[in-house]
CSV table of C-alpha atoms and ligand atoms in Angstrom, one decimal:
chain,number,residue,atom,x,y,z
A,1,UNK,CA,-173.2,14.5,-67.4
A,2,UNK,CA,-170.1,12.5,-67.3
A,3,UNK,CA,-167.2,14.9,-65.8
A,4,UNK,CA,-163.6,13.9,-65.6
A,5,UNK,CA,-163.6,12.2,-62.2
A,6,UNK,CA,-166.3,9.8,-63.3
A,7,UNK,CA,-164.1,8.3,-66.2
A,8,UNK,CA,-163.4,4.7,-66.0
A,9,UNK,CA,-159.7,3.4,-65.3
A,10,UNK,CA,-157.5,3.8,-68.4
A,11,UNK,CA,-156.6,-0.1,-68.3
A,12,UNK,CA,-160.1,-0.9,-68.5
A,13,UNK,CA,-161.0,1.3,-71.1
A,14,UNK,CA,-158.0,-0.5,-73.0
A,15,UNK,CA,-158.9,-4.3,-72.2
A,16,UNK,CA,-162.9,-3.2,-72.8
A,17,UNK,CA,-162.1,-1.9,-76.2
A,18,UNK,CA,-159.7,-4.7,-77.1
A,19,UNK,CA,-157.1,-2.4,-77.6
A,20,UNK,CA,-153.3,-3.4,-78.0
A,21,UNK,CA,-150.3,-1.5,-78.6
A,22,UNK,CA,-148.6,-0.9,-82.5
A,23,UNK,CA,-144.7,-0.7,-82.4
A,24,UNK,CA,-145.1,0.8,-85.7
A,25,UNK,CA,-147.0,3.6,-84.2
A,26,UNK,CA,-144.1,4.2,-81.1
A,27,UNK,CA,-147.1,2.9,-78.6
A,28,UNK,CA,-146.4,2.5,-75.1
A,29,UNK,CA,-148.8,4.2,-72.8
A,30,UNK,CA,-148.8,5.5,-69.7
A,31,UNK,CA,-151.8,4.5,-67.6
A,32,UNK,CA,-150.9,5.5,-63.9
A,33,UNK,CA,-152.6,8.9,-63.5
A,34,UNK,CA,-150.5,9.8,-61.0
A,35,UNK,CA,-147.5,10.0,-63.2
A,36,UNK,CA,-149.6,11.5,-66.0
A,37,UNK,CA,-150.6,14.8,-63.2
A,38,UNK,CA,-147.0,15.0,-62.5
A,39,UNK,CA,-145.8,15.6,-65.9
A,40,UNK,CA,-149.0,18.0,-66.5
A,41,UNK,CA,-148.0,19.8,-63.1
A,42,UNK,CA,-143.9,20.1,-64.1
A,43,UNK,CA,-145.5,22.3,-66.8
A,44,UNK,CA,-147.5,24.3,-64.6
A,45,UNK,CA,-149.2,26.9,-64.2
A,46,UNK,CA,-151.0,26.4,-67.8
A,47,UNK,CA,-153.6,29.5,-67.3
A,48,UNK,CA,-154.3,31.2,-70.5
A,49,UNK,CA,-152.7,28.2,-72.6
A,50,UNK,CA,-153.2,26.1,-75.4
A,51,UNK,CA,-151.3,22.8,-75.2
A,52,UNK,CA,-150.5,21.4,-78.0
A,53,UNK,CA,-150.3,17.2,-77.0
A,54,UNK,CA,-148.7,14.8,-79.8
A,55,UNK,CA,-149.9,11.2,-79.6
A,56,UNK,CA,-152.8,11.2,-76.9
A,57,UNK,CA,-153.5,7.5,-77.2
A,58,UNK,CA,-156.0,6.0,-74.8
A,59,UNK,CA,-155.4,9.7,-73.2
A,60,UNK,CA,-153.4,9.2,-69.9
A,61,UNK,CA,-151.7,12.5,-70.0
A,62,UNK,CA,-154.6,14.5,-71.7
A,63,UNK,CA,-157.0,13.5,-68.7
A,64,UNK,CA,-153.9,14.8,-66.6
A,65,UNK,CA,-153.7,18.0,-68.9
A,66,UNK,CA,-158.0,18.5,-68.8
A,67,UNK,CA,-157.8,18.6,-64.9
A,68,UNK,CA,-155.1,21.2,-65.0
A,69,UNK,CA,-156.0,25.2,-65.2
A,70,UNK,CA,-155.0,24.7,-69.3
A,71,UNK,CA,-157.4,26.8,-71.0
A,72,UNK,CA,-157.4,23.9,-74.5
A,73,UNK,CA,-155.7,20.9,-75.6
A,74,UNK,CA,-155.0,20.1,-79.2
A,75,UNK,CA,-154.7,16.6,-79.8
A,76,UNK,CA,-152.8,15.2,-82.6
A,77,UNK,CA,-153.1,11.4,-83.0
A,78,UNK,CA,-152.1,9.2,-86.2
A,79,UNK,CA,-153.7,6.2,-84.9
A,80,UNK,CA,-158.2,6.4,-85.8
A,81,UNK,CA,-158.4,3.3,-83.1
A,82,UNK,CA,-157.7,5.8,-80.3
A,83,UNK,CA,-160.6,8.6,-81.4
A,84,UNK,CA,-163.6,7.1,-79.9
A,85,UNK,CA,-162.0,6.9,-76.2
A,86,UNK,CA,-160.9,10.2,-77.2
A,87,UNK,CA,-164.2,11.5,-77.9
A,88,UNK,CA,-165.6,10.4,-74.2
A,89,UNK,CA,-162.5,12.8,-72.9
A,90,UNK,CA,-163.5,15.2,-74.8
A,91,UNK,CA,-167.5,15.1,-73.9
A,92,UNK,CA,-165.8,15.0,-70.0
A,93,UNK,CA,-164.4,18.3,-70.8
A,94,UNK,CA,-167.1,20.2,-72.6
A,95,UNK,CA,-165.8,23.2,-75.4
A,96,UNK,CA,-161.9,22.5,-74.1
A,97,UNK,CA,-160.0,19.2,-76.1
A,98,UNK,CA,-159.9,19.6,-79.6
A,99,UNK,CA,-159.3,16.0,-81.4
A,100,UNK,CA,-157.0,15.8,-84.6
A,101,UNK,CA,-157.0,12.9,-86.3
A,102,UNK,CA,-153.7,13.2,-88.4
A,103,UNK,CA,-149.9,12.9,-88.5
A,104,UNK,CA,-148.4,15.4,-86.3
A,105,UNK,CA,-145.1,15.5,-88.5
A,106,UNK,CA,-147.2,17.3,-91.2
A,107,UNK,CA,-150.1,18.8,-89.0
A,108,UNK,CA,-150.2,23.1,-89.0
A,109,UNK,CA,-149.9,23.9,-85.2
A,110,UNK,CA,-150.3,27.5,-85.8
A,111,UNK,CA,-153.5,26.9,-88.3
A,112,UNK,CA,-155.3,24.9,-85.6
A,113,UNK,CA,-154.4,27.4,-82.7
A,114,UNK,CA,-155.9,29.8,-85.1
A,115,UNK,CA,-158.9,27.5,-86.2
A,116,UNK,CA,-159.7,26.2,-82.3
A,117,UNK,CA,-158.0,28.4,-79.7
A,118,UNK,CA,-157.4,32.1,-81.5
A,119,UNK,CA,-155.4,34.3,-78.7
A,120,UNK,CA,-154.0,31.2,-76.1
A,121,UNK,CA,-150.0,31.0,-75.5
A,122,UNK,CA,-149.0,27.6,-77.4
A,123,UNK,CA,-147.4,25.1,-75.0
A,124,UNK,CA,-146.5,21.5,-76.0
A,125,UNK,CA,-146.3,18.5,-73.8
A,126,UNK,CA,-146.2,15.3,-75.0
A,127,UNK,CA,-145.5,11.8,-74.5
A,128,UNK,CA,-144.1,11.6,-77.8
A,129,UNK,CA,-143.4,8.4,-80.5
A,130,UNK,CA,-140.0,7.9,-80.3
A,131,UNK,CA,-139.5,7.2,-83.8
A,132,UNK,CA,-140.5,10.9,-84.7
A,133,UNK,CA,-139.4,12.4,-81.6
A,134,UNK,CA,-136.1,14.5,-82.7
A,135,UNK,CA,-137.6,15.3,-85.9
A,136,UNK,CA,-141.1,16.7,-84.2
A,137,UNK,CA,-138.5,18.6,-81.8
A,138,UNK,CA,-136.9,20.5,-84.6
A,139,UNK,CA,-139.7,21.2,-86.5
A,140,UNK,CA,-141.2,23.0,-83.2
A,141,UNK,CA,-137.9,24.7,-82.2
A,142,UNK,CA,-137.2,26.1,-85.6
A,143,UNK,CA,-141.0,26.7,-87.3
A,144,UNK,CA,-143.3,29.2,-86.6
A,145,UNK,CA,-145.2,27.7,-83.7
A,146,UNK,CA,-143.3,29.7,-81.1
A,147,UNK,CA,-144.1,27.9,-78.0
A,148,UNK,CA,-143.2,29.5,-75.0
A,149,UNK,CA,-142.5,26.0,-73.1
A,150,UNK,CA,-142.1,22.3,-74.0
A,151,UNK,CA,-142.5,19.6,-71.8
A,152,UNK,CA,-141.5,16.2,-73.8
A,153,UNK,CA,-141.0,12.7,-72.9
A,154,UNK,CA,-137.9,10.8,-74.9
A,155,UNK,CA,-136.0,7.9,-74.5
A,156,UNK,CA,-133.4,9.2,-71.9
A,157,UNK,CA,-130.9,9.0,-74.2
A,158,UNK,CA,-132.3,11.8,-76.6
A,159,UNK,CA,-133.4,13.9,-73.7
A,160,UNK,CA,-129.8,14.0,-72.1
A,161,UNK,CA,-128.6,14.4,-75.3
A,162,UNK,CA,-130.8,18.0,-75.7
A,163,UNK,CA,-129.9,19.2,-71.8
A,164,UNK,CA,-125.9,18.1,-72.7
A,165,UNK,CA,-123.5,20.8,-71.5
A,166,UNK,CA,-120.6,21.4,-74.0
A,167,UNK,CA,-117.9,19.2,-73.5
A,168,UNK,CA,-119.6,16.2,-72.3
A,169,UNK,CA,-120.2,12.8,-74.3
A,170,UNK,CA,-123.5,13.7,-75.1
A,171,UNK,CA,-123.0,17.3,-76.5
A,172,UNK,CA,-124.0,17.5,-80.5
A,173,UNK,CA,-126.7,18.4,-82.7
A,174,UNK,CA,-129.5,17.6,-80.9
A,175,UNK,CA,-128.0,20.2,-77.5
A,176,UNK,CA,-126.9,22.9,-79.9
A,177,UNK,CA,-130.2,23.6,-82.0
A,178,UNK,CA,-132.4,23.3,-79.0
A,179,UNK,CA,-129.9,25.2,-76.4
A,180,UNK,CA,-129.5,28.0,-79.1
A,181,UNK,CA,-133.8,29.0,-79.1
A,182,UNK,CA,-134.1,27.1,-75.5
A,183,UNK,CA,-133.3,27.2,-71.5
A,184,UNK,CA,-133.2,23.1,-71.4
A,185,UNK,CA,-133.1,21.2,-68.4
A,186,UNK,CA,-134.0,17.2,-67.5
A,187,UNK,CA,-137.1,17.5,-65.8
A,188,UNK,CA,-138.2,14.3,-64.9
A,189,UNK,CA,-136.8,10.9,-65.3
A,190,UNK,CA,-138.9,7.3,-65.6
A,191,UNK,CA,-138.3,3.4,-65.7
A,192,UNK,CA,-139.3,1.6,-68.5
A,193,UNK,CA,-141.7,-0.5,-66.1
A,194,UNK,CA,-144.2,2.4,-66.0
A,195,UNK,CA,-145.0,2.5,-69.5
A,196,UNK,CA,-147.6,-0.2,-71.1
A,197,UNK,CA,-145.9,-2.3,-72.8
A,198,UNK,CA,-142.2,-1.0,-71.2
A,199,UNK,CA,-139.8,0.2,-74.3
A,200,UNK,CA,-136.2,-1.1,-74.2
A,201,UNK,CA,-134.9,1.5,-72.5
A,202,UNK,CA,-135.5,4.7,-69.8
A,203,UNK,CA,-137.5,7.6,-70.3
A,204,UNK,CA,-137.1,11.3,-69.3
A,205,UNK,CA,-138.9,14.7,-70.2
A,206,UNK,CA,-136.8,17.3,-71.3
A,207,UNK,CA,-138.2,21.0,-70.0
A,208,UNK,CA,-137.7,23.5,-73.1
A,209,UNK,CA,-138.5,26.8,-72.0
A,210,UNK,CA,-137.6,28.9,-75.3
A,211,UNK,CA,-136.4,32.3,-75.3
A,212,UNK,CA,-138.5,35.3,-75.8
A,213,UNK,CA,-135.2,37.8,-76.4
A,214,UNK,CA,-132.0,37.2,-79.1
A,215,UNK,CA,-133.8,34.3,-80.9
A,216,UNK,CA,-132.0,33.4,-83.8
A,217,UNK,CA,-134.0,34.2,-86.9
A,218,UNK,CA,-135.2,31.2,-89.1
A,219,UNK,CA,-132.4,31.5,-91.8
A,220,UNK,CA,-130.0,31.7,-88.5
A,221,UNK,CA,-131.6,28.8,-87.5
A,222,UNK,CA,-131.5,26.9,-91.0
A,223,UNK,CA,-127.8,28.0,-91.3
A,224,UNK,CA,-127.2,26.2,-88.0
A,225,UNK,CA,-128.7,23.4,-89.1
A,226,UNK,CA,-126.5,22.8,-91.7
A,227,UNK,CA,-123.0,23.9,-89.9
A,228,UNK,CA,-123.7,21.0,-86.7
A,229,UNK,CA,-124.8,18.3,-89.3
A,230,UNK,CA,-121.5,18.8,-91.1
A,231,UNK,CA,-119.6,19.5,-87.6
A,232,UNK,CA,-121.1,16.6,-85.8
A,233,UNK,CA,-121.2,14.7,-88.9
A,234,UNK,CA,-117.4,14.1,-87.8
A,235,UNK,CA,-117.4,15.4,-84.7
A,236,UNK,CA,-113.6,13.4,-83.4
A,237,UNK,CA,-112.2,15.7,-86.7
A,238,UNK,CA,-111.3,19.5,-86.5
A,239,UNK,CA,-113.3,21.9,-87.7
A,240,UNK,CA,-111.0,22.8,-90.5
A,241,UNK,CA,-112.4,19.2,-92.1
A,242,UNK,CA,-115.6,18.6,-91.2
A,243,UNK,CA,-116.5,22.2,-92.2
A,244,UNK,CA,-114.0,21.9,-95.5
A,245,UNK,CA,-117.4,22.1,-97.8
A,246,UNK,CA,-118.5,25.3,-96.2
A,247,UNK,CA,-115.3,27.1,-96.3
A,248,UNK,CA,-113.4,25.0,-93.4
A,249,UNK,CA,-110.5,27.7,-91.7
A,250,UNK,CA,-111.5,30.5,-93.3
A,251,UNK,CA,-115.4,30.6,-92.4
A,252,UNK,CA,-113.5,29.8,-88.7
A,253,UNK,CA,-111.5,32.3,-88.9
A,254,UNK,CA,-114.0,34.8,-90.2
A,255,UNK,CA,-116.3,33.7,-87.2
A,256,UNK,CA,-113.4,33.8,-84.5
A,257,UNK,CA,-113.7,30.1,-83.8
A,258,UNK,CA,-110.3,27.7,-83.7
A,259,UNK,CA,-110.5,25.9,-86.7
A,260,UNK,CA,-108.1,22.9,-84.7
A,261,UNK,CA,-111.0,22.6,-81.9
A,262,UNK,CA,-113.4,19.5,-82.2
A,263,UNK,CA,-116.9,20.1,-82.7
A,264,UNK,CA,-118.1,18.9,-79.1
A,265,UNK,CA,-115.6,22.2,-77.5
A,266,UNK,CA,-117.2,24.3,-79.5
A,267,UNK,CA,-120.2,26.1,-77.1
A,268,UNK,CA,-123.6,27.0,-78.4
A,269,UNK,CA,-122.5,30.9,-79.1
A,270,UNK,CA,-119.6,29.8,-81.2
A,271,UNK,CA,-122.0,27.9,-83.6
A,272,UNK,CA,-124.0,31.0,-83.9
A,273,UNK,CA,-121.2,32.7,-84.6
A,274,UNK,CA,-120.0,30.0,-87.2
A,275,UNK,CA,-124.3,29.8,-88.9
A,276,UNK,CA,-123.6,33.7,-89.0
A,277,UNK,CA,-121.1,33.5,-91.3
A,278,UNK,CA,-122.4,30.8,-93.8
A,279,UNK,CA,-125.7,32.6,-93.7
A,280,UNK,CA,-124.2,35.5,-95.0
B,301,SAM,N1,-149.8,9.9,-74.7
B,301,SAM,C1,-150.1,8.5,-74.6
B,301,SAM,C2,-149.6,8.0,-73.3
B,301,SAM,O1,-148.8,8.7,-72.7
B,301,SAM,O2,-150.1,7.0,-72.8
B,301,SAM,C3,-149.4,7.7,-75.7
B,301,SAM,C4,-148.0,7.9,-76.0
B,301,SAM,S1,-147.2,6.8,-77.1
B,301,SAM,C5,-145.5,6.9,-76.6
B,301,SAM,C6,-147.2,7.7,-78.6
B,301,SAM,C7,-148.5,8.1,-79.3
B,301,SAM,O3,-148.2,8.8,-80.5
B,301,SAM,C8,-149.3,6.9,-79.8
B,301,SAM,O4,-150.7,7.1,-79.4
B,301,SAM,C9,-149.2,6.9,-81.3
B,301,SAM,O5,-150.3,6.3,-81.9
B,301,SAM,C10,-149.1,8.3,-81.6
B,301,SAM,N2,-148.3,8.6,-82.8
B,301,SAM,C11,-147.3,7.9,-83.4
B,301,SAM,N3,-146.8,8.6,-84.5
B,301,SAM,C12,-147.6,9.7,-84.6
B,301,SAM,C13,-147.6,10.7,-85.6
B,301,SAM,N4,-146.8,10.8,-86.6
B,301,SAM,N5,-148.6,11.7,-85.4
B,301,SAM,C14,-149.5,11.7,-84.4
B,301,SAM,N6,-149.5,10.7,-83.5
B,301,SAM,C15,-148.6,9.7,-83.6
């Protein structure tokens, strides 16, 4: 039987299936191994987990995440032309990759952890498609997958923009929502050379490791949607104006926050305190 170690190069497997990358699809793969296993072990140990992996592709990282101690992988690609390389991964791993064949912005996590891995702590890690990155963040930051940890590669840009500290340039949206459920930190940072084809730009993986006390309920969460798109919506204005359609100095005031400060002063447990009061 074929195990992991006897798999052919990732390259070859590409040039022997004919297989090139779609910018529609966010493609560009990573095909060193050794980068792959470091990503897999910034996220370790993975005992007793189910790792939910976005966009597996010719399957550089899910190789990386098979050789780990990770009890399962659920694999969620868009793309059929990847399924059969897939399939060989999964016959390499016997009973512990589970293939999805769909699009992971409408895929139920929690349903297939049911379905496939009943009882396993959900983990993601991910070399995502940066044109649904930010919008696959949020959904598993604020839905009812409740990972304990995610591991995700972005264009650096997005990934400094989720570790930003209040104050700095990069501070908005993006830091808030995921520094409100999450620890964040920059784990890991990568040239565009090392991907196949390179992007434009730099990469990084952002570490997520979420809460497990004072999580913000959903409608907490929903509520602090809505107060950072309208804050950052104008974020060089005071608060007074860009929150003028939710109440502007009195819900301030009512949550103790200067309604003359900028959006980007205001720290993650003053918009709590703000998505408090509009919730109510
Ligand atoms: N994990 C692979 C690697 O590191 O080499 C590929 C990463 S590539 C940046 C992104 C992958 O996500 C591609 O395989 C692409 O087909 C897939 N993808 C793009 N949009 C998707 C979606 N909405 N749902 C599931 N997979 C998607």
């Amino acid at each position: 039987m074929t195990g992991l170690a006897d798999l052919p190069p990732l390259r070859e497997v590409l040039a022997a299936e004919g297989l090139l990358a779609r910018k529609s699809f966010g493609q560009h793969f990573l095909l060193d191994l050794n980068v792959t296993r470091k990503i897999a072990r910034l996220a370790a140990p993975l005992a007793g987990s189910v790792v939910i992996e976005v966009g597996p592709g010719p399957g550089g990282l899910t190789r990386a995440l098979l050789e780990s101690d990770a009890a399962h992988v659920i694999a969620v690609e868009k793309d059929p032309r990847f399924l059969p390389l897939l399939h060989d991964l999964a016959a390499a791993a016997p009973g512990r990759l589970t293939l999805i064949e769909a699009d992971a912005l409408t895929v139920d996590e929690t349903a297939l952890i049911a379905a496939h891995a009943p009882g396993l702590v959900p983990r993601v890690i991910s070399n995502l498609p940066y044109n649904v990155g930010t919008t696959l963040l949020i959904k598993w930051l604020t839905g009812p997958l409740r990972p304990v940890a995610m591991h995700l590669m972005f264009q650096k840009e997005v990934a400094l923009r989720i570790a930003a500290p209040v104050g700095s340039d990069a501070y908005g949206r993006l830091s808030v929502i995921a520094q409100a459920v999450a620890e964040t930190r920059i784990a890991m940072t990568l040239p565009a050379r090392a991907f196949t084809p390179p992007p434009k730009v730099d990469s990084a993986v952002a570490e997520l490791v979420l809460r497990t006390q004072d999580r913000p309920s959903a409608a907490r969460l929903a509520a602090l949607e809505t107060v950072t798109a309208h804050a950052f919506g104008q974020r060089r204005k005071m608060l007074r104006s860009s929150l003028k359609a939710l109440g502007g100095a009195a819900l301030c005031e009512a949550a103790g926050i200067d309604a003359d400060a900028r959006a980007e002063t205001i720290p993650v447990d003053g918009f709590l305190a703000l998505a408090k009061v509009v919730e109510a």
